[in-house]
PDB file of C-alpha atoms in Angstrom:
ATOM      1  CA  UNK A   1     -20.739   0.629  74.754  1.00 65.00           C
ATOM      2  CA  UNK A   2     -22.807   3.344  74.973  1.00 74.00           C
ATOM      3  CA  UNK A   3     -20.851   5.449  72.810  1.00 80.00           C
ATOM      4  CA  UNK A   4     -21.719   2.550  69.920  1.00 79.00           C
ATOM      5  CA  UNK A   5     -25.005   3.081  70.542  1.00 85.00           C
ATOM      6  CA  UNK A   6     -24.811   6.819  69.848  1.00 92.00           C
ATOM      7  CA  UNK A   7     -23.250   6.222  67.072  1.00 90.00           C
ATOM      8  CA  UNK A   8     -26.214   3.445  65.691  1.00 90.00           C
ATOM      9  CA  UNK A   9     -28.872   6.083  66.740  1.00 93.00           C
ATOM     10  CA  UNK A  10     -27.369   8.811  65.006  1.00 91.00           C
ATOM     11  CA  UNK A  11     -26.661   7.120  61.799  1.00 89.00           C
ATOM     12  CA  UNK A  12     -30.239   5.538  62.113  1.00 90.00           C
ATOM     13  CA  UNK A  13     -31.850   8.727  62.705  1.00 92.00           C
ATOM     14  CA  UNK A  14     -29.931  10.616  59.764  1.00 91.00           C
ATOM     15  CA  UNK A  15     -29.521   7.653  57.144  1.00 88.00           C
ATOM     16  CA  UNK A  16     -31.736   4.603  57.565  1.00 88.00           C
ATOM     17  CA  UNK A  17     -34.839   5.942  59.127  1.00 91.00           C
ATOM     18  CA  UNK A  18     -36.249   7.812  55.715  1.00 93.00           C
ATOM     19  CA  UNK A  19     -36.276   5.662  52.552  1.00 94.00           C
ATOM     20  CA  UNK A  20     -34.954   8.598  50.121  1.00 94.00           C
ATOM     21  CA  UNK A  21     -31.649   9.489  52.470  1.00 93.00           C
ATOM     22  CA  UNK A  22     -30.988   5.482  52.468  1.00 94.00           C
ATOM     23  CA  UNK A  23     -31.330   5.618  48.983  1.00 95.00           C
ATOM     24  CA  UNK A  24     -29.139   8.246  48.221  1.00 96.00           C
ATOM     25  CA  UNK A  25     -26.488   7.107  50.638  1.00 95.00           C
ATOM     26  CA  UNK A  26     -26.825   3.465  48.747  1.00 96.00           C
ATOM     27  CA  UNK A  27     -26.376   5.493  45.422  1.00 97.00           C
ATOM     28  CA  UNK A  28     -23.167   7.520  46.710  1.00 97.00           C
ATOM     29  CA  UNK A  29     -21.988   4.412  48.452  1.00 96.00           C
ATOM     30  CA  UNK A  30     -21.979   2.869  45.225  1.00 97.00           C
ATOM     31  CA  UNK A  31     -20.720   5.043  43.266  1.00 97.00           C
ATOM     32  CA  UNK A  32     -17.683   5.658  45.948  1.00 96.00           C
ATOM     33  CA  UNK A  33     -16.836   1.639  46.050  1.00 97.00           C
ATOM     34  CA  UNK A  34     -16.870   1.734  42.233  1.00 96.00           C
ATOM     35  CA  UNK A  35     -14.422   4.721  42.156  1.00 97.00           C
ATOM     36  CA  UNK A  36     -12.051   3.533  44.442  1.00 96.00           C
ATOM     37  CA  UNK A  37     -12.145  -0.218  43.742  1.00 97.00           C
ATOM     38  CA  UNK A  38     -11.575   0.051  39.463  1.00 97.00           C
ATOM     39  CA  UNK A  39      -8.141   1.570  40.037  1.00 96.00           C
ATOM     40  CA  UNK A  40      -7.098  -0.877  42.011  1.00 97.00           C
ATOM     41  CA  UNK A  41      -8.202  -3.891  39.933  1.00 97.00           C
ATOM     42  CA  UNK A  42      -7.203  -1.809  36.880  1.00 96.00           C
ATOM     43  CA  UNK A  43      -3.879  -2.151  38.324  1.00 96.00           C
ATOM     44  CA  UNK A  44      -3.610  -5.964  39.931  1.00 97.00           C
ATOM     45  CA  UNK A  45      -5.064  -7.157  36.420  1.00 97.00           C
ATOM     46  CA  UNK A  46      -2.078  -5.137  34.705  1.00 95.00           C
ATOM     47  CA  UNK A  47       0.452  -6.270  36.996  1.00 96.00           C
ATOM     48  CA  UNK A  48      -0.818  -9.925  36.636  1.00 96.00           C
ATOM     49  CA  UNK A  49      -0.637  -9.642  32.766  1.00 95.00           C
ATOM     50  CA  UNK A  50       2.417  -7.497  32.375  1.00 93.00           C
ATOM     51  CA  UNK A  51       3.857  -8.620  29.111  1.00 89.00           C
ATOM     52  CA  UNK A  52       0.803 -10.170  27.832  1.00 91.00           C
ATOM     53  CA  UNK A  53      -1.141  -6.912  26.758  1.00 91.00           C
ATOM     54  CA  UNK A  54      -1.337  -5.468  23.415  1.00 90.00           C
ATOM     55  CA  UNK A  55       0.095  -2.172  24.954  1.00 87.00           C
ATOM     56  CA  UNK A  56       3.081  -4.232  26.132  1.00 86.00           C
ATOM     57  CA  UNK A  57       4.334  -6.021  22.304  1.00 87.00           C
ATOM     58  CA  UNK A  58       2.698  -3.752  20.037  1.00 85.00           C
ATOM     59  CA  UNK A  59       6.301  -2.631  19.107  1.00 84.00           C
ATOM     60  CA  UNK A  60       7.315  -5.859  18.476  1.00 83.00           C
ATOM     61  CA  UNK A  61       5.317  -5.984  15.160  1.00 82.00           C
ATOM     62  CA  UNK A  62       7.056  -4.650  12.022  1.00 75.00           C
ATOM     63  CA  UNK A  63       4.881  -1.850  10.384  1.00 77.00           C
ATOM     64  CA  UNK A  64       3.853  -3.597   6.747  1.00 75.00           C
ATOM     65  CA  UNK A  65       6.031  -1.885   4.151  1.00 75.00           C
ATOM     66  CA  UNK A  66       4.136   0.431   1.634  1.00 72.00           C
ATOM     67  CA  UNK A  67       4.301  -0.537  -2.258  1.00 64.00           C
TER      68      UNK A  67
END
């Protein structure tokens, strides 16, 4: 338990307790989630749709014949 509570001081002291570091670390946060978590959805939504996509029949069409 009191290990935990280090830990809470410490990141209050260096990340909460001044409005521009919680900022910043809201900012990076952000910008980490969004990194990490597109990929990922990128690929369920693909995986989900396999088939369905553009990408996946464009071949299928014939290329219109030239006159």
């Amino acid at each position: 338990a009191k290990s935990k509570m280090s830990l809470i001081r410490t990141a209050y002291t260096q990340v909460f307790r001044k409005t521009s570091t919680f900022t910043l670390f809201v900012v990076v946060g952000a910008f980490g989630f969004q990194w990490g978590f597109e990929p990922v959805m990128n690929g369920v939504f693909s995986s989900m749709n396999k088939g369905k996509m553009f990408d996946d029949i464009k071949d299928s069409f014939s290329k219109p014949e030239e006159e």
